[in-house]
mmCIF file of C-alpha atoms in Angstrom:
data_model
loop_
_atom_site.group_PDB
_atom_site.id
_atom_site.type_symbol
_atom_site.label_atom_id
_atom_site.label_comp_id
_atom_site.label_asym_id
_atom_site.label_seq_id
_atom_site.Cartn_x
_atom_site.Cartn_y
_atom_site.Cartn_z
ATOM 1 C CA UNK A 276 206.121 200.742 128.561
ATOM 2 C CA UNK A 277 208.695 202.127 126.160
ATOM 3 C CA UNK A 278 208.181 205.770 125.184
ATOM 4 C CA UNK A 279 210.239 207.958 122.872
ATOM 5 C CA UNK A 280 210.626 211.668 123.399
ATOM 6 C CA UNK A 281 208.980 212.135 119.997
ATOM 7 C CA UNK A 282 205.823 210.522 121.417
ATOM 8 C CA UNK A 283 205.953 206.959 120.116
ATOM 9 C CA UNK A 284 204.850 204.418 122.730
ATOM 10 C CA UNK A 285 205.278 200.652 122.915
ATOM 11 C CA UNK A 286 203.498 198.622 125.556
ATOM 12 C CA UNK A 287 204.642 195.144 126.577
ATOM 13 C CA UNK A 288 202.070 193.723 128.928
ATOM 14 C CA UNK A 289 201.586 190.562 130.959
ATOM 15 C CA UNK A 290 199.874 189.565 134.220
ATOM 16 C CA UNK A 291 202.905 187.452 135.121
ATOM 17 C CA UNK A 292 205.617 189.345 137.004
ATOM 18 C CA UNK A 293 208.465 186.935 136.207
ATOM 19 C CA UNK A 294 207.676 187.158 132.481
ATOM 20 C CA UNK A 295 207.842 190.949 132.588
ATOM 21 C CA UNK A 296 211.139 190.684 134.465
ATOM 22 C CA UNK A 297 212.474 188.384 131.715
ATOM 23 C CA UNK A 298 211.592 190.998 129.099
ATOM 24 C CA UNK A 299 213.282 193.673 131.176
ATOM 25 C CA UNK A 300 216.510 191.693 131.431
ATOM 26 C CA UNK A 301 216.380 190.712 127.752
ATOM 27 C CA UNK A 302 216.292 194.372 126.681
ATOM 28 C CA UNK A 303 219.036 195.269 129.148
ATOM 29 C CA UNK A 304 221.235 192.384 127.987
ATOM 30 C CA UNK A 305 220.718 193.339 124.334
ATOM 31 C CA UNK A 306 222.069 196.793 125.129
ATOM 32 C CA UNK A 307 224.956 195.372 127.143
ATOM 33 C CA UNK A 308 225.973 193.196 124.175
ATOM 34 C CA UNK A 309 226.362 196.178 121.852
ATOM 35 C CA UNK A 310 229.975 196.815 120.740
ATOM 36 C CA UNK A 311 231.697 199.377 122.932
ATOM 37 C CA UNK A 312 231.931 201.803 120.063
ATOM 38 C CA UNK A 313 228.126 201.770 119.780
ATOM 39 C CA UNK A 314 227.571 202.498 123.455
ATOM 40 C CA UNK A 315 226.929 206.140 124.242
ATOM 41 C CA UNK A 316 228.451 207.282 127.506
ATOM 42 C CA UNK A 317 228.273 211.034 127.316
ATOM 43 C CA UNK A 318 225.683 213.739 127.861
ATOM 44 C CA UNK A 319 222.000 212.950 127.901
ATOM 45 C CA UNK A 320 222.517 209.665 126.098
ATOM 46 C CA UNK A 321 224.391 207.966 128.904
ATOM 47 C CA UNK A 322 222.953 204.476 129.590
ATOM 48 C CA UNK A 323 221.404 204.309 133.057
ATOM 49 C CA UNK A 324 219.749 201.536 135.071
ATOM 50 C CA UNK A 325 217.817 203.109 137.917
ATOM 51 C CA UNK A 326 216.375 201.690 141.110
ATOM 52 C CA UNK A 327 212.904 202.585 139.847
ATOM 53 C CA UNK A 328 213.406 200.207 136.926
ATOM 54 C CA UNK A 329 213.761 202.957 134.361
ATOM 55 C CA UNK A 330 216.275 202.597 131.549
ATOM 56 C CA UNK A 331 217.423 205.216 129.088
ATOM 57 C CA UNK A 332 219.295 204.074 126.018
ATOM 58 C CA UNK A 333 220.076 205.242 122.470
ATOM 59 C CA UNK A 334 218.464 203.946 119.301
ATOM 60 C CA UNK A 335 218.916 204.397 115.532
ATOM 61 C CA UNK A 336 222.637 205.017 115.737
ATOM 62 C CA UNK A 337 224.396 206.340 112.639
ATOM 63 C CA UNK A 338 226.171 203.105 111.603
ATOM 64 C CA UNK A 339 228.841 204.964 109.681
ATOM 65 C CA UNK A 340 229.953 207.312 112.433
ATOM 66 C CA UNK A 341 228.891 204.935 115.257
ATOM 67 C CA UNK A 342 227.527 208.054 116.954
ATOM 68 C CA UNK A 343 223.967 209.454 116.909
ATOM 69 C CA UNK A 344 223.530 212.512 114.795
ATOM 70 C CA UNK A 345 223.641 215.613 117.029
ATOM 71 C CA UNK A 346 220.259 216.879 115.821
ATOM 72 C CA UNK A 347 218.655 213.556 116.754
ATOM 73 C CA UNK A 348 220.185 213.154 120.207
ATOM 74 C CA UNK A 349 217.015 213.904 122.227
ATOM 75 C CA UNK A 350 214.562 212.234 119.876
ATOM 76 C CA UNK A 351 216.576 209.021 119.902
ATOM 77 C CA UNK A 352 216.215 208.398 123.649
ATOM 78 C CA UNK A 353 213.928 205.592 124.719
ATOM 79 C CA UNK A 354 212.707 205.048 128.263
ATOM 80 C CA UNK A 355 211.680 201.685 129.570
ATOM 81 C CA UNK A 356 209.383 201.624 132.599
ATOM 82 C CA UNK A 357 209.077 198.313 134.376
ATOM 83 C CA UNK A 358 206.046 199.097 136.547
ATOM 84 C CA UNK A 359 205.481 195.556 137.776
ATOM 85 C CA UNK A 360 208.715 195.612 139.753
ATOM 86 C CA UNK A 361 207.727 198.690 141.711
ATOM 87 C CA UNK A 362 206.420 196.947 144.818
ATOM 88 C CA UNK A 363 206.428 200.205 146.784
ATOM 89 C CA UNK A 364 203.641 201.607 144.588
ATOM 90 C CA UNK A 365 201.667 198.421 145.003
ATOM 91 C CA UNK A 366 202.010 198.485 148.767
ATOM 92 C CA UNK A 367 200.915 202.108 148.882
ATOM 93 C CA UNK A 368 197.777 201.286 146.857
ATOM 94 C CA UNK A 369 196.978 198.334 149.112
ATOM 95 C CA UNK A 370 197.466 200.463 152.204
ATOM 96 C CA UNK A 371 195.132 203.155 150.909
ATOM 97 C CA UNK A 372 192.468 200.584 149.981
ATOM 98 C CA UNK A 373 192.645 199.054 153.462
ATOM 99 C CA UNK A 374 192.232 202.483 155.064
ATOM 100 C CA UNK A 375 189.286 203.275 152.804
ATOM 101 C CA UNK A 376 187.548 199.984 153.589
ATOM 102 C CA UNK A 377 188.129 200.326 157.333
ATOM 103 C CA UNK A 378 186.768 203.879 157.342
ATOM 104 C CA UNK A 379 183.748 203.306 155.124
ATOM 105 C CA UNK A 380 180.392 203.664 156.938
ATOM 106 C CA UNK A 381 178.394 200.562 157.774
ATOM 107 C CA UNK A 382 175.232 199.620 155.908
ATOM 108 C CA UNK A 383 173.231 200.424 159.034
ATOM 109 C CA UNK A 384 174.732 203.926 159.209
ATOM 110 C CA UNK A 385 173.954 204.599 155.541
ATOM 111 C CA UNK A 386 170.394 203.386 156.060
ATOM 112 C CA UNK A 387 169.951 205.581 159.146
ATOM 113 C CA UNK A 388 171.124 208.611 157.164
ATOM 114 C CA UNK A 389 168.683 207.772 154.388
ATOM 115 C CA UNK A 390 171.446 207.258 151.828
ATOM 116 C CA UNK A 391 170.418 203.646 151.280
ATOM 117 C CA UNK A 392 166.822 202.488 151.419
ATOM 118 C CA UNK A 393 165.795 199.476 153.444
ATOM 119 C CA UNK A 394 165.621 196.585 151.019
ATOM 120 C CA UNK A 395 163.062 193.802 150.906
ATOM 121 C CA UNK A 396 165.468 190.946 150.275
ATOM 122 C CA UNK A 397 167.986 190.453 153.065
ATOM 123 C CA UNK A 398 166.134 192.538 155.667
ATOM 124 C CA UNK A 399 164.627 191.228 158.872
ATOM 125 C CA UNK A 400 160.993 190.205 158.543
ATOM 126 C CA UNK A 401 159.790 192.658 161.180
ATOM 127 C CA UNK A 402 161.703 195.509 159.480
ATOM 128 C CA UNK A 403 159.988 194.814 156.143
ATOM 129 C CA UNK A 404 156.591 194.635 157.843
ATOM 130 C CA UNK A 405 157.168 197.847 159.828
ATOM 131 C CA UNK A 406 158.203 199.631 156.639
ATOM 132 C CA UNK A 407 155.035 198.462 154.871
ATOM 133 C CA UNK A 408 152.829 198.894 157.960
ATOM 134 C CA UNK A 409 151.624 195.301 157.706
ATOM 135 C CA UNK A 410 152.296 191.909 159.281
ATOM 136 C CA UNK A 411 152.879 190.049 155.996
ATOM 137 C CA UNK A 412 155.336 191.358 153.365
ATOM 138 C CA UNK A 413 153.537 192.560 150.241
ATOM 139 C CA UNK A 414 155.989 190.644 148.052
ATOM 140 C CA UNK A 415 154.997 187.378 149.748
ATOM 141 C CA UNK A 416 151.323 188.101 149.139
ATOM 142 C CA UNK A 417 151.923 188.972 145.472
ATOM 143 C CA UNK A 418 153.926 185.777 144.839
ATOM 144 C CA UNK A 419 151.290 183.594 146.490
ATOM 145 C CA UNK A 420 148.513 185.236 144.472
ATOM 146 C CA UNK A 421 150.449 184.760 141.216
ATOM 147 C CA UNK A 422 151.140 181.077 141.927
ATOM 148 C CA UNK A 423 147.517 180.405 142.862
ATOM 149 C CA UNK A 424 146.356 182.078 139.622
ATOM 150 C CA UNK A 425 148.599 180.178 137.258
ATOM 151 C CA UNK A 426 150.793 177.656 139.048
ATOM 152 C CA UNK A 427 148.699 175.232 141.088
ATOM 153 C CA UNK A 428 148.613 172.710 138.248
ATOM 154 C CA UNK A 429 152.245 173.098 137.167
ATOM 155 C CA UNK A 430 154.316 169.928 137.477
ATOM 156 C CA UNK A 431 156.984 170.292 140.171
ATOM 157 C CA UNK A 432 155.862 173.728 141.352
ATOM 158 C CA UNK A 433 158.375 174.985 143.970
ATOM 159 C CA UNK A 434 160.634 172.010 143.254
ATOM 160 C CA UNK A 435 161.686 173.015 139.727
ATOM 161 C CA UNK A 436 164.166 175.896 139.604
ATOM 162 C CA UNK A 437 163.557 179.015 137.530
ATOM 163 C CA UNK A 438 166.176 180.909 135.527
ATOM 164 C CA UNK A 439 168.533 182.362 138.133
ATOM 165 C CA UNK A 440 169.354 185.482 136.094
ATOM 166 C CA UNK A 441 165.647 186.330 135.774
ATOM 167 C CA UNK A 442 165.102 185.636 139.483
ATOM 168 C CA UNK A 443 167.923 188.041 140.319
ATOM 169 C CA UNK A 444 166.376 190.622 138.008
ATOM 170 C CA UNK A 445 163.059 190.265 139.864
ATOM 171 C CA UNK A 446 164.911 190.581 143.159
ATOM 172 C CA UNK A 447 166.504 193.834 141.944
ATOM 173 C CA UNK A 448 163.121 195.264 140.885
ATOM 174 C CA UNK A 449 161.610 194.453 144.281
ATOM 175 C CA UNK A 450 164.544 195.970 146.180
ATOM 176 C CA UNK A 451 164.303 199.163 144.121
ATOM 177 C CA UNK A 452 160.674 199.529 145.222
ATOM 178 C CA UNK A 453 159.549 199.618 141.623
ATOM 179 C CA UNK A 454 155.892 198.877 140.956
ATOM 180 C CA UNK A 455 155.692 195.122 140.665
ATOM 181 C CA UNK A 456 153.365 193.330 138.262
ATOM 182 C CA UNK A 457 154.006 189.594 138.367
ATOM 183 C CA UNK A 458 151.676 189.093 135.415
ATOM 184 C CA UNK A 459 154.143 190.987 133.218
ATOM 185 C CA UNK A 460 155.535 188.843 130.390
ATOM 186 C CA UNK A 461 159.072 188.973 131.790
ATOM 187 C CA UNK A 462 157.852 186.972 134.821
ATOM 188 C CA UNK A 463 155.843 184.581 132.645
ATOM 189 C CA UNK A 464 157.730 181.535 133.899
ATOM 190 C CA UNK A 465 155.996 180.760 137.202
ATOM 191 C CA UNK A 466 159.158 178.997 138.410
ATOM 192 C CA UNK A 467 160.838 182.434 138.462
ATOM 193 C CA UNK A 468 158.160 183.658 140.873
ATOM 194 C CA UNK A 469 158.446 180.599 143.128
ATOM 195 C CA UNK A 470 162.246 180.829 142.974
ATOM 196 C CA UNK A 471 162.147 184.465 144.070
ATOM 197 C CA UNK A 472 159.777 183.659 146.946
ATOM 198 C CA UNK A 473 162.072 180.896 148.200
ATOM 199 C CA UNK A 474 165.050 183.259 147.851
ATOM 200 C CA UNK A 475 163.245 185.871 149.948
ATOM 201 C CA UNK A 476 162.844 183.389 152.814
ATOM 202 C CA UNK A 477 166.405 182.050 152.439
ATOM 203 C CA UNK A 478 167.877 185.551 152.642
ATOM 204 C CA UNK A 479 166.072 186.543 155.831
ATOM 205 C CA UNK A 480 168.824 187.280 158.403
ATOM 206 C CA UNK A 481 166.727 185.231 160.831
ATOM 207 C CA UNK A 482 164.486 182.479 159.418
ATOM 208 C CA UNK A 483 160.699 182.529 159.483
ATOM 209 C CA UNK A 484 161.005 180.121 162.431
ATOM 210 C CA UNK A 485 163.198 182.301 164.744
ATOM 211 C CA UNK A 486 166.478 180.810 165.960
ATOM 212 C CA UNK A 487 165.344 180.766 169.597
ATOM 213 C CA UNK A 488 162.458 178.450 168.619
ATOM 214 C CA UNK A 489 164.473 175.960 166.574
ATOM 215 C CA UNK A 490 165.345 173.467 169.330
ATOM 216 C CA UNK A 491 161.833 173.724 170.765
ATOM 217 C CA UNK A 492 160.274 172.755 167.430
ATOM 218 C CA UNK A 493 162.769 169.892 167.061
ATOM 219 C CA UNK A 494 161.891 168.579 170.535
ATOM 220 C CA UNK A 495 158.190 168.870 169.717
ATOM 221 C CA UNK A 496 158.450 166.880 166.481
ATOM 222 C CA UNK A 497 160.212 164.068 168.384
ATOM 223 C CA UNK A 498 157.122 163.457 170.552
ATOM 224 C CA UNK A 499 155.737 160.011 169.757
ATOM 225 C CA UNK A 500 152.060 160.645 170.530
ATOM 226 C CA UNK A 501 150.562 162.419 167.500
ATOM 227 C CA UNK A 502 147.929 164.440 169.415
ATOM 228 C CA UNK A 503 150.504 165.650 171.922
ATOM 229 C CA UNK A 504 152.958 166.456 169.114
ATOM 230 C CA UNK A 505 150.350 168.560 167.276
ATOM 231 C CA UNK A 506 149.363 170.337 170.484
ATOM 232 C CA UNK A 507 153.008 171.157 171.242
ATOM 233 C CA UNK A 508 153.647 172.510 167.728
ATOM 234 C CA UNK A 509 150.464 174.561 167.908
ATOM 235 C CA UNK A 510 151.541 176.056 171.239
ATOM 236 C CA UNK A 511 154.926 177.088 169.821
ATOM 237 C CA UNK A 512 153.356 178.608 166.706
ATOM 238 C CA UNK A 513 151.056 180.747 168.858
ATOM 239 C CA UNK A 514 154.109 182.161 170.682
ATOM 240 C CA UNK A 515 155.759 183.440 167.498
ATOM 241 C CA UNK A 516 156.070 187.206 166.887
ATOM 242 C CA UNK A 517 153.090 188.557 164.965
ATOM 243 C CA UNK A 518 154.873 189.055 161.594
ATOM 244 C CA UNK A 519 156.283 185.521 161.785
ATOM 245 C CA UNK A 520 152.928 183.989 162.733
ATOM 246 C CA UNK A 521 150.869 185.844 160.124
ATOM 247 C CA UNK A 522 153.403 185.249 157.344
ATOM 248 C CA UNK A 523 153.701 181.579 158.299
ATOM 249 C CA UNK A 524 149.930 181.150 158.361
ATOM 250 C CA UNK A 525 149.374 182.623 154.886
ATOM 251 C CA UNK A 526 152.324 180.677 153.456
ATOM 252 C CA UNK A 527 151.231 177.312 154.877
ATOM 253 C CA UNK A 528 147.652 177.918 153.776
ATOM 254 C CA UNK A 529 149.011 178.464 150.274
ATOM 255 C CA UNK A 530 151.237 175.365 150.395
ATOM 256 C CA UNK A 531 148.258 173.329 151.558
ATOM 257 C CA UNK A 532 146.499 174.332 148.319
ATOM 258 C CA UNK A 533 149.563 173.153 146.389
ATOM 259 C CA UNK A 534 149.464 169.783 148.168
ATOM 260 C CA UNK A 535 145.736 169.455 147.454
ATOM 261 C CA UNK A 536 146.635 169.372 143.725
ATOM 262 C CA UNK A 537 149.222 166.621 144.205
ATOM 263 C CA UNK A 538 147.639 164.424 141.541
ATOM 264 C CA UNK A 539 148.403 167.097 138.957
ATOM 265 C CA UNK A 540 151.522 168.938 140.176
ATOM 266 C CA UNK A 541 153.112 165.891 141.904
ATOM 267 C CA UNK A 542 153.913 167.950 145.008
ATOM 268 C CA UNK A 543 152.906 166.114 148.181
ATOM 269 C CA UNK A 544 153.218 167.443 151.734
ATOM 270 C CA UNK A 545 156.393 165.382 151.996
ATOM 271 C CA UNK A 546 157.840 166.962 148.824
ATOM 272 C CA UNK A 547 156.993 170.449 150.090
ATOM 273 C CA UNK A 548 158.580 169.584 153.439
ATOM 274 C CA UNK A 549 161.815 168.684 151.661
ATOM 275 C CA UNK A 550 161.756 171.943 149.673
ATOM 276 C CA UNK A 551 160.773 174.324 152.465
ATOM 277 C CA UNK A 552 162.221 172.638 155.569
ATOM 278 C CA UNK A 553 165.785 174.045 155.314
ATOM 279 C CA UNK A 554 164.434 177.305 153.849
ATOM 280 C CA UNK A 555 162.100 178.186 156.722
ATOM 281 C CA UNK A 556 163.939 176.928 159.794
ATOM 282 C CA UNK A 557 167.542 176.223 160.649
ATOM 283 C CA UNK A 558 169.805 176.384 163.712
ATOM 284 C CA UNK A 559 171.728 179.592 164.342
ATOM 285 C CA UNK A 560 174.996 177.634 164.406
ATOM 286 C CA UNK A 561 175.439 174.562 162.255
ATOM 287 C CA UNK A 562 176.733 171.511 164.074
ATOM 288 C CA UNK A 563 177.686 167.978 163.107
ATOM 289 C CA UNK A 564 174.014 167.002 163.228
ATOM 290 C CA UNK A 565 173.130 168.678 159.936
ATOM 291 C CA UNK A 566 171.622 165.523 158.402
ATOM 292 C CA UNK A 567 169.528 164.888 161.516
ATOM 293 C CA UNK A 568 168.434 168.525 161.644
ATOM 294 C CA UNK A 569 167.394 168.409 157.990
ATOM 295 C CA UNK A 570 165.222 165.378 158.698
ATOM 296 C CA UNK A 571 163.464 167.204 161.543
ATOM 297 C CA UNK A 572 163.140 170.397 159.466
ATOM 298 C CA UNK A 573 161.328 168.479 156.737
ATOM 299 C CA UNK A 574 159.107 166.650 159.220
ATOM 300 C CA UNK A 575 158.074 169.871 160.973
ATOM 301 C CA UNK A 576 156.941 171.503 157.707
ATOM 302 C CA UNK A 577 155.229 168.296 156.584
ATOM 303 C CA UNK A 578 153.297 167.983 159.865
ATOM 304 C CA UNK A 579 152.244 171.637 159.830
ATOM 305 C CA UNK A 580 150.871 171.189 156.315
ATOM 306 C CA UNK A 581 149.021 167.948 156.969
ATOM 307 C CA UNK A 582 147.605 169.279 160.262
ATOM 308 C CA UNK A 583 147.177 172.893 159.170
ATOM 309 C CA UNK A 584 143.632 173.353 160.505
ATOM 310 C CA UNK A 585 144.525 171.987 163.954
ATOM 311 C CA UNK A 586 147.696 174.076 164.270
ATOM 312 C CA UNK A 587 146.451 177.384 162.879
ATOM 313 C CA UNK A 588 142.717 177.036 163.647
ATOM 314 C CA UNK A 589 140.939 178.762 166.509
ATOM 315 C CA UNK A 590 140.721 177.215 169.975
ATOM 316 C CA UNK A 591 137.156 176.066 169.291
ATOM 317 C CA UNK A 592 138.137 174.020 166.220
#
C-alpha cells in the first residue's frame, strides 16, 4: 500500500509473496537509479528503508531546481508498506488463533449450558429419542409416511439421489426444530426425502446396528442352515436397545412395502440391501476386509427384509 500524506492511496495486491517482493524491489531500485542530484537526503525527505518494510521517498520533484518546493515537502512524501513480508505479524495472528481454538468450549459443554440445542442429525439415536420422549425419531416416522404416500411406485426409490443442496436445506430445517411439513412444495421431489432419511442414518455417531453387535451379525449371516441363521439373527435383534429395535422394526416394515412394489419401482430386497447395508451397519474400525464386510452388510439387510415376519414377529408366529 502506497499512501501520500495528502490522503491518496494506491494498493498493489497479490496472493503471491514473491511477486509482492518483486514489486517492492522494483520500486526501491527505481529510486536508487535516480540521479544523485534528484535524491533528497535532508530533513523529512531523507530516503529510508526500514526493517518493517516501510519506505519513504520523494515524488514530483521540481525538475528545474532538482529540489522539491519547500511548501510541498510534506505532501510529496510517499510511504510504501510491504505487509506480506512482515512474518512477525502473521505468526502473532496464528498464535492467537491457536490459543482461541484450544480454549473454545466443546460442543458437549455448549449443549449442557443450553447455548446449543441438541440436533437431530448427528446425534445419538437414544439422545434423539429421549429428547422427543419416544423410541422412534419423529423425523424417521415423517419420512416413512411421506414415502408411503407418494413414493412406493417411484422408479429407483431410495436408489436415485435427490438434489444435495435441497437435502441439506431439509437437514437444516429439521435441526432448527422448525415445524416440518414434508408435503410442502419445496420437498416435492420424493428423492429429497429419501436422501435425507438415508443421511440421518449415515450421520448417527453409532449406526442403527450398534458397533458391539456388528461381528455377531456377521457371524450369524455366515451360518449355512437357513432356519438356524434366521433364528440367530432374530435373537440378536431382540437384544438391541429399545430405540434401535423399534426404529429398525418400523424401517424394515417400510422397506418391505417398497420391495413388495418391485415390479413398479424396480427395488428388490437385494437392491435395498445394497443401498442400506453400509448405511445401517458398519464396523467401528475399518479393516482390510471392507469388500467382504460390505457383502455381509448387504446380505444381513436382505435377509431381514425377506424374513421380516420371522425376525420381528412374536414368539407364537
